[in-house]
Amino acid sequence: MANRVTFQAMLGSLRRSLERVPEHRTGRNIQYEIVDGGLGAFSVFYVQSPSFLAHQRHMEQRQGRNNARSLFGVEAIPCDGQMRNLLDPVPPSHLRAPFWEIYGELETCGYLADYHGVGGALLCSLDGTGYFISQKIHCPNCTVHVREGETYYSHMVLAAVLVAPGYEHVIALEPEFIAPQDGHDKQDCEQQAIKRWVKRNAWRFAPWQVTILTDDLHSHQPLCELLLGHKLHFIMTCREESHQALYQEVGLLTRVEGAIETMTVRHWNGRYHELRTYRWVEQVPVRAGAKSLEVNWCEITIVRQDTGKQLYHNAWITSHELNEKTMPEVAEAGRAHWKVENENFNVLKNRGYHFEHSYGHGKQHLSTVLLTLLLLAFLFHTVLHLSCSQYQAIRQELGARRTFFDDLRALTRYLYFVSWDELLTFMCRRLELAPG
Ligand SMILES: [Zn+2]
């Protein structure tokens, strides 16, 4: 492995993005820099402690130094209200660069080798999720729904993550927010967000070196054409209810001997044998009508060999060539799509990132800026897991991620560290770890 991707390098990338945010401070509000607001909010997500900055303010008063400055580069710590005023006017588009700079470093240093699936292409999962809903609190970027006479304000985000079959860690890429767009009357939706993401970011990847994974909501002709036009492969869930023409064709072909390829593979899962049956056909119309695009279709059915019980079934449409070699890889990749839900959204929602904390919702962009900083904190942690042997050793020794963050909170509250590396070295020494 050439180099490791360091915390300092990642933080530098975030800092440079914050320094490029155009000045919006006026009058009495110029005491604190936007950079301090951004890095301060980031530090709270990174340490997973809502009171991190309050503790560092106390340390500054007692010792004239603090960990917010030494670890995260926060020169002067703004209070929560000031933080809100600094960050609310900042469009989250200003924070896109760190995602791509870190992705570039990971790729260059060889850390993404496991994320290359079918045909050597990276697997990139795209999926939407809600991260805020209220009947009272709202901002101009809220999506508004009326249900049974009640008004709901919500925020949704289209997350983009690199996934690898059989691999726990997902790599967060730049997200796209689902929010009212300038010049459009209609409310925004996930289908529009995915198109914007593709148009904006496809150029970042070498031609045909990325496979986009989505659920059934997106597996229709317009997105297929957009992806192919941008030289991106796809593997998208294909349900019968939403692809009637395609399944009619598959049904007709089923009656023609040899038209549908079939293969069954026996697989030992550690406890019992599974029978994995693949069926596939190339060049079937994705929809009815003369101008239909032709796609490749496949499905997998897994049954337990001894009982005959069905364990899993799914079907996809794909741009990848299907044969006995690629078929299992395509199915593995398609199955890895759920990681965007399981390894990404669940971790963000339930694993202590303290989203929204006490900064509130804001009147402009606060909610989206905070989520972006939270995603970056999650990305930093993942990258350290991949590339930093000290971090790996400590996390492994401490077991539950909660223990690690409990310790991080306590250590940074009582002790001063000159740098993140010194903090990790301290933990390794006290735990008597010798990372390789
Ligand atoms: Zn809002």
CSV table of C-alpha atoms and ligand atoms in Angstrom, one decimal:
chain,number,residue,atom,x,y,z
A,1,MET,CA,0.0,0.0,0.0
A,2,ALA,CA,1.6,3.3,-1.1
A,3,ASN,CA,0.5,5.8,1.5
A,4,ARG,CA,-2.1,6.0,4.2
A,5,VAL,CA,-4.8,8.6,4.0
A,6,THR,CA,-4.3,10.7,7.1
A,7,PHE,CA,-6.7,12.5,9.4
A,8,GLN,CA,-4.6,15.7,8.8
A,9,ALA,CA,-4.9,15.4,5.1
A,10,MET,CA,-8.7,14.9,5.3
A,11,LEU,CA,-9.2,17.7,7.7
A,12,GLY,CA,-7.0,20.0,5.5
A,13,SER,CA,-9.4,19.2,2.6
A,14,LEU,CA,-12.4,20.2,4.7
A,15,ARG,CA,-10.7,23.3,5.9
A,16,ARG,CA,-9.9,24.5,2.4
A,17,SER,CA,-13.5,24.0,1.4
A,18,LEU,CA,-14.7,26.1,4.3
A,19,GLU,CA,-12.1,28.8,3.5
A,20,ARG,CA,-13.5,29.1,0.0
A,21,VAL,CA,-17.1,29.8,1.3
A,22,PRO,CA,-17.9,33.4,0.2
A,23,GLU,CA,-18.1,35.9,3.0
A,24,HIS,CA,-21.6,36.4,4.3
A,25,ARG,CA,-20.9,37.9,7.8
A,26,THR,CA,-22.0,41.4,8.4
A,27,GLY,CA,-21.8,44.0,11.2
A,28,ARG,CA,-21.4,42.6,14.6
A,29,ASN,CA,-21.2,39.0,13.4
A,30,ILE,CA,-17.6,39.1,12.3
A,31,GLN,CA,-16.1,37.9,15.5
A,32,TYR,CA,-16.0,34.3,14.4
A,33,GLU,CA,-14.8,32.8,11.2
A,34,ILE,CA,-17.0,30.6,9.0
A,35,VAL,CA,-14.2,28.1,9.1
A,36,ASP,CA,-14.5,27.9,12.9
A,37,GLY,CA,-18.2,27.3,12.7
A,38,GLY,CA,-17.8,24.5,10.1
A,39,LEU,CA,-14.9,22.8,11.8
A,40,GLY,CA,-16.6,23.2,15.2
A,41,ALA,CA,-19.8,21.5,14.1
A,42,PHE,CA,-17.7,18.8,12.4
A,43,SER,CA,-15.8,18.1,15.6
A,44,VAL,CA,-19.1,17.5,17.5
A,45,PHE,CA,-20.0,14.8,14.9
A,46,TYR,CA,-16.5,13.4,14.8
A,47,VAL,CA,-16.2,13.0,18.5
A,48,GLN,CA,-19.9,12.1,18.8
A,49,SER,CA,-20.3,14.4,21.8
A,50,PRO,CA,-22.9,17.2,21.8
A,51,SER,CA,-21.0,18.8,24.7
A,52,PHE,CA,-17.5,18.6,23.1
A,53,LEU,CA,-17.2,22.3,22.4
A,54,ALA,CA,-18.5,23.3,25.8
A,55,HIS,CA,-15.8,21.2,27.4
A,56,GLN,CA,-13.2,22.7,25.2
A,57,ARG,CA,-14.3,26.2,26.2
A,58,HIS,CA,-13.8,25.3,29.8
A,59,MET,CA,-10.4,23.8,29.1
A,60,GLU,CA,-9.4,27.0,27.3
A,61,GLN,CA,-10.5,29.0,30.4
A,62,ARG,CA,-8.5,26.8,32.8
A,63,GLN,CA,-5.4,25.9,30.7
A,64,GLY,CA,-5.3,28.5,27.9
A,65,ARG,CA,-5.4,25.7,25.3
A,66,ASN,CA,-8.0,23.2,24.1
A,67,ASN,CA,-8.5,20.2,21.9
A,68,ALA,CA,-10.9,21.9,19.5
A,69,ARG,CA,-8.0,24.0,18.3
A,70,SER,CA,-5.3,21.3,18.5
A,71,LEU,CA,-7.2,18.5,17.0
A,72,PHE,CA,-9.6,20.3,14.6
A,73,GLY,CA,-8.1,23.7,14.0
A,74,VAL,CA,-11.0,25.7,15.6
A,75,GLU,CA,-9.3,29.0,16.4
A,76,ALA,CA,-12.1,30.5,18.4
A,77,ILE,CA,-15.0,28.4,19.6
A,78,PRO,CA,-18.4,29.9,18.7
A,79,CYS,CA,-21.4,29.3,20.9
A,80,ASP,CA,-24.3,27.3,19.5
A,81,GLY,CA,-26.2,30.4,18.4
A,82,GLN,CA,-23.2,31.9,16.6
A,83,MET,CA,-22.5,28.5,15.0
A,84,ARG,CA,-26.0,28.6,13.6
A,85,ASN,CA,-25.6,32.1,12.2
A,86,LEU,CA,-22.3,31.2,10.6
A,87,LEU,CA,-23.5,28.0,8.9
A,88,ASP,CA,-27.1,28.7,8.0
A,89,PRO,CA,-26.3,30.8,5.0
A,90,VAL,CA,-23.8,28.3,3.6
A,91,PRO,CA,-25.1,26.2,0.7
A,92,PRO,CA,-23.9,22.6,1.2
A,93,SER,CA,-22.5,22.6,-2.4
A,94,HIS,CA,-19.5,24.3,-0.9
A,95,LEU,CA,-18.7,21.1,1.0
A,96,ARG,CA,-18.6,18.7,-2.0
A,97,ALA,CA,-14.8,18.9,-2.6
A,98,PRO,CA,-13.6,16.9,0.5
A,99,PHE,CA,-15.7,13.9,-0.5
A,100,TRP,CA,-14.0,13.7,-3.9
A,101,GLU,CA,-10.5,14.6,-2.7
A,102,ILE,CA,-10.7,11.8,-0.1
A,103,TYR,CA,-12.2,9.4,-2.7
A,104,GLY,CA,-9.3,10.3,-5.1
A,105,GLU,CA,-6.7,9.6,-2.3
A,106,LEU,CA,-8.3,6.2,-1.5
A,107,GLU,CA,-8.3,5.2,-5.1
A,108,THR,CA,-4.7,6.4,-5.7
A,109,CYS,CA,-3.5,4.6,-2.5
A,110,GLY,CA,-5.2,1.3,-3.5
A,111,TYR,CA,-7.7,1.2,-0.7
A,112,LEU,CA,-10.7,0.7,-3.0
A,113,ALA,CA,-9.5,-2.6,-4.5
A,114,ASP,CA,-12.3,-4.5,-2.7
A,115,TYR,CA,-14.9,-2.1,-4.0
A,116,HIS,CA,-14.4,-3.1,-7.6
A,117,GLY,CA,-17.1,-5.6,-8.6
A,118,VAL,CA,-18.4,-6.9,-11.9
A,119,GLY,CA,-16.0,-6.2,-14.8
A,120,GLY,CA,-13.6,-4.4,-12.4
A,121,ALA,CA,-16.1,-1.5,-12.0
A,122,LEU,CA,-16.6,0.3,-8.6
A,123,LEU,CA,-20.0,-0.4,-7.1
A,124,CYS,CA,-21.9,2.8,-6.2
A,125,SER,CA,-25.2,2.5,-4.4
A,126,LEU,CA,-27.7,5.4,-4.6
A,127,ASP,CA,-30.7,5.7,-2.4
A,128,GLY,CA,-32.9,8.3,-0.7
A,129,THR,CA,-33.8,8.6,2.9
A,130,GLY,CA,-35.6,11.1,5.1
A,131,TYR,CA,-33.5,12.6,7.9
A,132,PHE,CA,-35.9,15.2,9.3
A,133,ILE,CA,-39.6,15.5,9.8
A,134,SER,CA,-41.7,18.0,11.8
A,135,GLN,CA,-45.1,19.6,11.9
A,136,LYS,CA,-43.8,22.8,13.4
A,137,ILE,CA,-40.2,23.5,12.5
A,138,HIS,CA,-39.4,24.2,8.9
A,139,CYS,CA,-37.3,26.2,6.4
A,140,PRO,CA,-37.6,27.2,2.7
A,141,ASN,CA,-35.7,24.0,1.8
A,142,CYS,CA,-38.2,21.7,3.5
A,143,THR,CA,-40.3,19.4,1.4
A,144,VAL,CA,-44.0,19.9,2.3
A,145,HIS,CA,-46.6,17.2,2.5
A,146,VAL,CA,-50.2,17.4,3.5
A,147,ARG,CA,-51.6,14.2,4.9
A,148,GLU,CA,-55.2,14.0,6.2
A,149,GLY,CA,-55.3,17.8,6.7
A,150,GLU,CA,-52.0,17.9,8.6
A,151,THR,CA,-48.9,19.6,7.2
A,152,TYR,CA,-45.5,17.9,7.5
A,153,TYR,CA,-42.1,19.4,6.8
A,154,SER,CA,-39.3,17.1,5.9
A,155,HIS,CA,-35.8,16.8,4.5
A,156,MET,CA,-34.6,14.0,2.3
A,157,VAL,CA,-31.2,13.2,1.0
A,158,LEU,CA,-30.0,11.0,-1.9
A,159,ALA,CA,-27.0,9.2,-0.4
A,160,ALA,CA,-24.2,7.9,-2.7
A,161,VAL,CA,-21.9,5.2,-1.2
A,162,LEU,CA,-19.4,2.8,-2.5
A,163,VAL,CA,-20.2,-0.7,-1.4
A,164,ALA,CA,-18.4,-4.1,-1.6
A,165,PRO,CA,-20.1,-7.5,-1.3
A,166,GLY,CA,-19.2,-9.1,2.0
A,167,TYR,CA,-17.6,-6.0,3.2
A,168,GLU,CA,-18.9,-3.9,6.1
A,169,HIS,CA,-17.6,-0.5,5.4
A,170,VAL,CA,-19.3,1.8,2.9
A,171,ILE,CA,-17.5,4.9,1.5
A,172,ALA,CA,-19.7,8.0,1.5
A,173,LEU,CA,-19.5,10.1,-1.7
A,174,GLU,CA,-21.0,13.5,-2.2
A,175,PRO,CA,-24.8,13.5,-1.4
A,176,GLU,CA,-27.5,15.2,-3.3
A,177,PHE,CA,-30.3,16.9,-1.3
A,178,ILE,CA,-33.9,16.5,-2.3
A,179,ALA,CA,-35.1,20.1,-1.9
A,180,PRO,CA,-37.2,22.7,-3.8
A,181,GLN,CA,-35.0,23.7,-6.8
A,182,ASP,CA,-34.7,27.2,-8.2
A,183,GLY,CA,-36.9,27.8,-11.2
A,184,HIS,CA,-39.1,24.7,-10.7
A,185,ASP,CA,-42.6,25.0,-9.3
A,186,LYS,CA,-43.0,21.3,-8.7
A,187,GLN,CA,-41.7,19.7,-5.5
A,188,ASP,CA,-38.4,17.9,-5.9
A,189,CYS,CA,-38.2,14.1,-5.7
A,190,GLU,CA,-35.7,11.3,-5.5
A,191,GLN,CA,-35.9,10.6,-9.2
A,192,GLN,CA,-34.8,14.2,-10.1
A,193,ALA,CA,-32.1,14.1,-7.4
A,194,ILE,CA,-30.5,11.0,-8.8
A,195,LYS,CA,-30.4,12.6,-12.3
A,196,ARG,CA,-28.7,15.7,-11.0
A,197,TRP,CA,-26.2,13.6,-9.1
A,198,VAL,CA,-25.3,11.6,-12.2
A,199,LYS,CA,-25.0,14.6,-14.5
A,200,ARG,CA,-22.8,16.5,-12.1
A,201,ASN,CA,-20.5,13.6,-11.1
A,202,ALA,CA,-20.2,11.0,-13.9
A,203,TRP,CA,-17.2,12.8,-15.4
A,204,ARG,CA,-15.3,12.0,-12.2
A,205,PHE,CA,-15.1,8.3,-13.1
A,206,ALA,CA,-13.3,6.6,-16.0
A,207,PRO,CA,-15.7,5.4,-18.7
A,208,TRP,CA,-17.5,2.2,-17.7
A,209,GLN,CA,-15.5,1.9,-14.4
A,210,VAL,CA,-18.6,2.4,-12.2
A,211,THR,CA,-21.7,0.4,-11.7
A,212,ILE,CA,-24.7,2.3,-10.3
A,213,LEU,CA,-26.9,0.3,-8.0
A,214,THR,CA,-30.5,1.4,-7.3
A,215,ASP,CA,-33.8,0.0,-6.1
A,216,ASP,CA,-36.8,-0.5,-8.2
A,217,LEU,CA,-38.0,3.1,-8.0
A,218,HIS,CA,-35.3,4.1,-10.5
A,219,SER,CA,-35.0,1.1,-12.8
A,220,HIS,CA,-36.7,2.7,-15.8
A,221,GLN,CA,-35.8,3.7,-19.2
A,222,PRO,CA,-35.0,7.4,-18.6
A,223,LEU,CA,-32.4,6.7,-15.9
A,224,CYS,CA,-31.0,3.7,-17.9
A,225,GLU,CA,-30.4,6.0,-20.9
A,226,LEU,CA,-28.9,8.7,-18.8
A,227,LEU,CA,-26.5,6.3,-17.2
A,228,LEU,CA,-25.5,4.7,-20.5
A,229,GLY,CA,-25.1,8.2,-22.0
A,230,HIS,CA,-22.6,9.0,-19.2
A,231,LYS,CA,-20.8,5.7,-19.7
A,232,LEU,CA,-21.9,4.2,-16.3
A,233,HIS,CA,-23.0,0.6,-15.9
A,234,PHE,CA,-26.1,-0.2,-13.8
A,235,ILE,CA,-27.6,-3.0,-11.8
A,236,MET,CA,-31.1,-2.0,-10.7
A,237,THR,CA,-33.8,-4.0,-8.8
A,238,CYS,CA,-36.6,-5.0,-11.2
A,239,ARG,CA,-39.9,-5.9,-9.7
A,240,GLU,CA,-42.7,-7.5,-11.7
A,241,GLU,CA,-45.4,-5.0,-10.6
A,242,SER,CA,-43.4,-2.1,-12.1
A,243,HIS,CA,-42.1,-3.8,-15.2
A,244,GLN,CA,-45.0,-5.6,-16.7
A,245,ALA,CA,-43.9,-5.5,-20.3
A,246,LEU,CA,-40.5,-6.8,-19.5
A,247,TYR,CA,-41.9,-9.7,-17.4
A,248,GLN,CA,-44.4,-10.6,-20.2
A,249,GLU,CA,-41.5,-10.9,-22.5
A,250,VAL,CA,-39.6,-13.1,-20.0
A,251,GLY,CA,-42.7,-15.2,-19.6
A,252,LEU,CA,-43.0,-15.8,-23.3
A,253,LEU,CA,-39.3,-16.6,-23.6
A,254,THR,CA,-39.6,-19.1,-20.7
A,255,ARG,CA,-41.7,-21.2,-23.0
A,256,VAL,CA,-39.0,-21.2,-25.7
A,257,GLU,CA,-36.5,-23.9,-24.9
A,258,GLY,CA,-33.0,-22.5,-24.1
A,259,ALA,CA,-34.1,-18.8,-24.4
A,260,ILE,CA,-33.7,-18.2,-20.7
A,261,GLU,CA,-30.3,-19.3,-19.4
A,262,THR,CA,-30.4,-21.2,-16.1
A,263,MET,CA,-27.6,-22.2,-13.7
A,264,THR,CA,-27.7,-23.7,-10.2
A,265,VAL,CA,-24.8,-23.5,-7.8
A,266,ARG,CA,-24.4,-25.2,-4.5
A,267,HIS,CA,-23.0,-23.0,-1.8
A,268,TRP,CA,-21.9,-23.9,1.8
A,269,ASN,CA,-22.8,-20.9,4.0
A,270,GLY,CA,-21.0,-22.2,7.1
A,271,ARG,CA,-24.1,-23.9,8.5
A,272,TYR,CA,-25.9,-25.6,5.6
A,273,HIS,CA,-25.9,-25.9,1.8
A,274,GLU,CA,-27.8,-23.3,-0.2
A,275,LEU,CA,-28.9,-23.8,-3.8
A,276,ARG,CA,-28.5,-20.6,-5.7
A,277,THR,CA,-30.5,-20.7,-9.0
A,278,TYR,CA,-29.8,-18.0,-11.5
A,279,ARG,CA,-32.0,-17.2,-14.5
A,280,TRP,CA,-31.0,-14.6,-17.1
A,281,VAL,CA,-31.7,-13.3,-20.6
A,282,GLU,CA,-30.0,-10.6,-22.6
A,283,GLN,CA,-31.7,-7.8,-24.6
A,284,VAL,CA,-35.3,-7.7,-23.4
A,285,PRO,CA,-37.4,-4.4,-23.7
A,286,VAL,CA,-37.4,-2.5,-20.4
A,287,ARG,CA,-40.9,-1.1,-21.2
A,288,ALA,CA,-43.7,-1.5,-23.7
A,289,GLY,CA,-43.7,0.4,-27.1
A,290,ALA,CA,-41.5,0.7,-30.1
A,291,LYS,CA,-38.8,3.0,-28.6
A,292,SER,CA,-38.1,0.7,-25.7
A,293,LEU,CA,-34.5,0.3,-24.6
A,294,GLU,CA,-33.2,-3.3,-24.4
A,295,VAL,CA,-31.6,-4.4,-21.2
A,296,ASN,CA,-30.3,-7.6,-19.7
A,297,TRP,CA,-32.5,-9.2,-17.0
A,298,CYS,CA,-31.6,-11.7,-14.3
A,299,GLU,CA,-32.9,-13.2,-11.1
A,300,ILE,CA,-31.6,-15.3,-8.2
A,301,THR,CA,-33.5,-17.6,-6.0
A,302,ILE,CA,-31.8,-19.1,-3.0
A,303,VAL,CA,-33.2,-22.2,-1.2
A,304,ARG,CA,-32.0,-24.2,1.7
A,305,GLN,CA,-31.0,-27.6,0.2
A,306,ASP,CA,-32.1,-29.8,3.1
A,307,THR,CA,-35.5,-28.2,3.7
A,308,GLY,CA,-36.3,-26.6,0.3
A,309,LYS,CA,-37.2,-23.4,2.1
A,310,GLN,CA,-36.8,-20.3,0.0
A,311,LEU,CA,-34.3,-17.9,1.7
A,312,TYR,CA,-34.0,-15.1,-0.8
A,313,HIS,CA,-35.2,-13.9,-4.2
A,314,ASN,CA,-34.4,-10.8,-6.2
A,315,ALA,CA,-34.3,-9.7,-9.8
A,316,TRP,CA,-32.4,-6.9,-11.6
A,317,ILE,CA,-31.9,-5.3,-14.9
A,318,THR,CA,-28.3,-4.6,-15.9
A,319,SER,CA,-26.1,-3.2,-18.6
A,320,HIS,CA,-23.5,-5.9,-17.8
A,321,GLU,CA,-23.0,-8.8,-20.1
A,322,LEU,CA,-24.6,-11.9,-18.5
A,323,ASN,CA,-22.9,-15.3,-18.6
A,324,GLU,CA,-22.0,-18.1,-16.2
A,325,LYS,CA,-19.0,-16.2,-15.0
A,326,THR,CA,-20.6,-12.7,-14.5
A,327,MET,CA,-24.0,-13.8,-13.3
A,328,PRO,CA,-23.0,-14.6,-9.7
A,329,GLU,CA,-21.0,-11.3,-9.6
A,330,VAL,CA,-23.9,-9.3,-10.8
A,331,ALA,CA,-26.2,-10.9,-8.2
A,332,GLU,CA,-23.6,-10.3,-5.4
A,333,ALA,CA,-23.4,-6.6,-6.5
A,334,GLY,CA,-27.2,-6.2,-6.7
A,335,ARG,CA,-27.5,-7.7,-3.2
A,336,ALA,CA,-24.9,-5.3,-1.9
A,337,HIS,CA,-27.2,-2.4,-2.6
A,338,TRP,CA,-29.0,-2.8,0.7
A,339,LYS,CA,-25.8,-1.8,2.4
A,340,VAL,CA,-26.7,1.8,1.6
A,341,GLU,CA,-29.6,1.3,4.0
A,342,ASN,CA,-28.0,-1.0,6.5
A,343,GLU,CA,-24.4,0.2,6.8
A,344,ASN,CA,-25.1,3.9,6.0
A,345,PHE,CA,-28.5,5.2,7.1
A,346,ASN,CA,-28.7,3.0,10.2
A,347,VAL,CA,-25.2,4.0,11.4
A,348,LEU,CA,-26.0,7.6,10.8
A,349,LYS,CA,-29.3,7.5,12.5
A,350,ASN,CA,-28.6,5.2,15.4
A,351,ARG,CA,-24.9,5.2,16.2
A,352,GLY,CA,-24.3,8.4,18.1
A,353,TYR,CA,-23.7,11.1,15.5
A,354,HIS,CA,-26.1,13.4,17.3
A,355,PHE,CA,-27.5,14.9,14.2
A,356,GLU,CA,-29.1,18.4,14.6
A,357,HIS,CA,-28.0,18.5,18.3
A,358,SER,CA,-28.8,21.9,19.6
A,359,TYR,CA,-28.0,24.0,16.5
A,360,GLY,CA,-31.5,23.6,15.3
A,361,HIS,CA,-33.0,23.6,11.9
A,362,GLY,CA,-32.0,27.1,10.6
A,363,LYS,CA,-33.8,29.3,8.1
A,364,GLN,CA,-31.8,28.5,5.0
A,365,HIS,CA,-29.2,25.7,4.7
A,366,LEU,CA,-28.3,24.8,8.3
A,367,SER,CA,-30.0,21.4,8.2
A,368,THR,CA,-28.3,20.4,5.0
A,369,VAL,CA,-24.9,21.7,6.0
A,370,LEU,CA,-25.0,19.8,9.3
A,371,LEU,CA,-26.0,16.6,7.5
A,372,THR,CA,-23.1,17.1,5.1
A,373,LEU,CA,-20.6,17.6,7.9
A,374,LEU,CA,-22.0,14.5,9.6
A,375,LEU,CA,-21.5,12.5,6.5
A,376,LEU,CA,-17.9,13.7,6.3
A,377,ALA,CA,-17.4,12.7,9.9
A,378,PHE,CA,-18.7,9.2,9.0
A,379,LEU,CA,-16.4,9.1,6.0
A,380,PHE,CA,-13.4,10.1,8.1
A,381,HIS,CA,-14.1,7.3,10.5
A,382,THR,CA,-14.4,4.8,7.7
A,383,VAL,CA,-11.2,5.9,6.0
A,384,LEU,CA,-9.3,5.6,9.3
A,385,HIS,CA,-10.7,2.1,9.6
A,386,LEU,CA,-9.3,1.3,6.2
A,387,SER,CA,-6.0,3.1,6.4
A,388,CYS,CA,-4.8,3.7,9.9
A,389,SER,CA,-3.3,0.8,11.8
A,390,GLN,CA,-3.4,2.5,15.2
A,391,TYR,CA,-7.1,3.3,14.7
A,392,GLN,CA,-7.8,-0.3,13.6
A,393,ALA,CA,-6.0,-1.7,16.6
A,394,ILE,CA,-7.8,0.5,19.1
A,395,ARG,CA,-11.2,-0.1,17.7
A,396,GLN,CA,-10.6,-3.8,17.6
A,397,GLU,CA,-9.3,-3.8,21.2
A,398,LEU,CA,-12.3,-1.8,22.5
A,399,GLY,CA,-14.9,-3.9,20.7
A,400,ALA,CA,-18.2,-1.9,20.6
A,401,ARG,CA,-17.9,1.4,18.7
A,402,ARG,CA,-19.6,3.0,21.6
A,403,THR,CA,-16.7,2.2,24.0
A,404,PHE,CA,-14.3,3.9,21.6
A,405,PHE,CA,-16.4,7.1,21.5
A,406,ASP,CA,-17.0,7.1,25.2
A,407,ASP,CA,-13.3,7.0,25.8
A,408,LEU,CA,-12.7,9.7,23.2
A,409,ARG,CA,-15.2,11.9,24.9
A,410,ALA,CA,-13.7,11.4,28.3
A,411,LEU,CA,-10.1,11.7,27.2
A,412,THR,CA,-10.7,15.0,25.3
A,413,ARG,CA,-12.6,16.4,28.2
A,414,TYR,CA,-9.8,15.9,30.8
A,415,LEU,CA,-6.6,15.8,28.8
A,416,TYR,CA,-5.0,18.0,26.2
A,417,PHE,CA,-3.6,16.4,23.0
A,418,VAL,CA,-1.4,18.3,20.5
A,419,SER,CA,-2.7,16.3,17.6
A,420,TRP,CA,-5.0,13.4,16.6
A,421,ASP,CA,-2.0,11.2,16.1
A,422,GLU,CA,-0.8,11.9,19.6
A,423,LEU,CA,-4.2,11.0,20.9
A,424,LEU,CA,-4.2,7.7,19.1
A,425,THR,CA,-0.6,7.0,20.2
A,426,PHE,CA,-1.7,7.7,23.8
A,427,MET,CA,-4.6,5.2,23.5
A,428,CYS,CA,-2.3,2.6,22.0
A,429,ARG,CA,0.3,2.9,24.7
A,430,ARG,CA,-2.2,2.8,27.5
A,431,LEU,CA,-3.9,-0.2,26.0
A,432,GLU,CA,-0.5,-1.8,25.4
A,433,LEU,CA,-1.2,-2.2,21.7
A,434,ALA,CA,1.5,-2.6,19.1
A,435,PRO,CA,-0.2,-2.0,15.8
A,436,GLY,CA,1.6,-3.6,12.9
B,1,ZN,ZN,-36.2,22.6,6.4
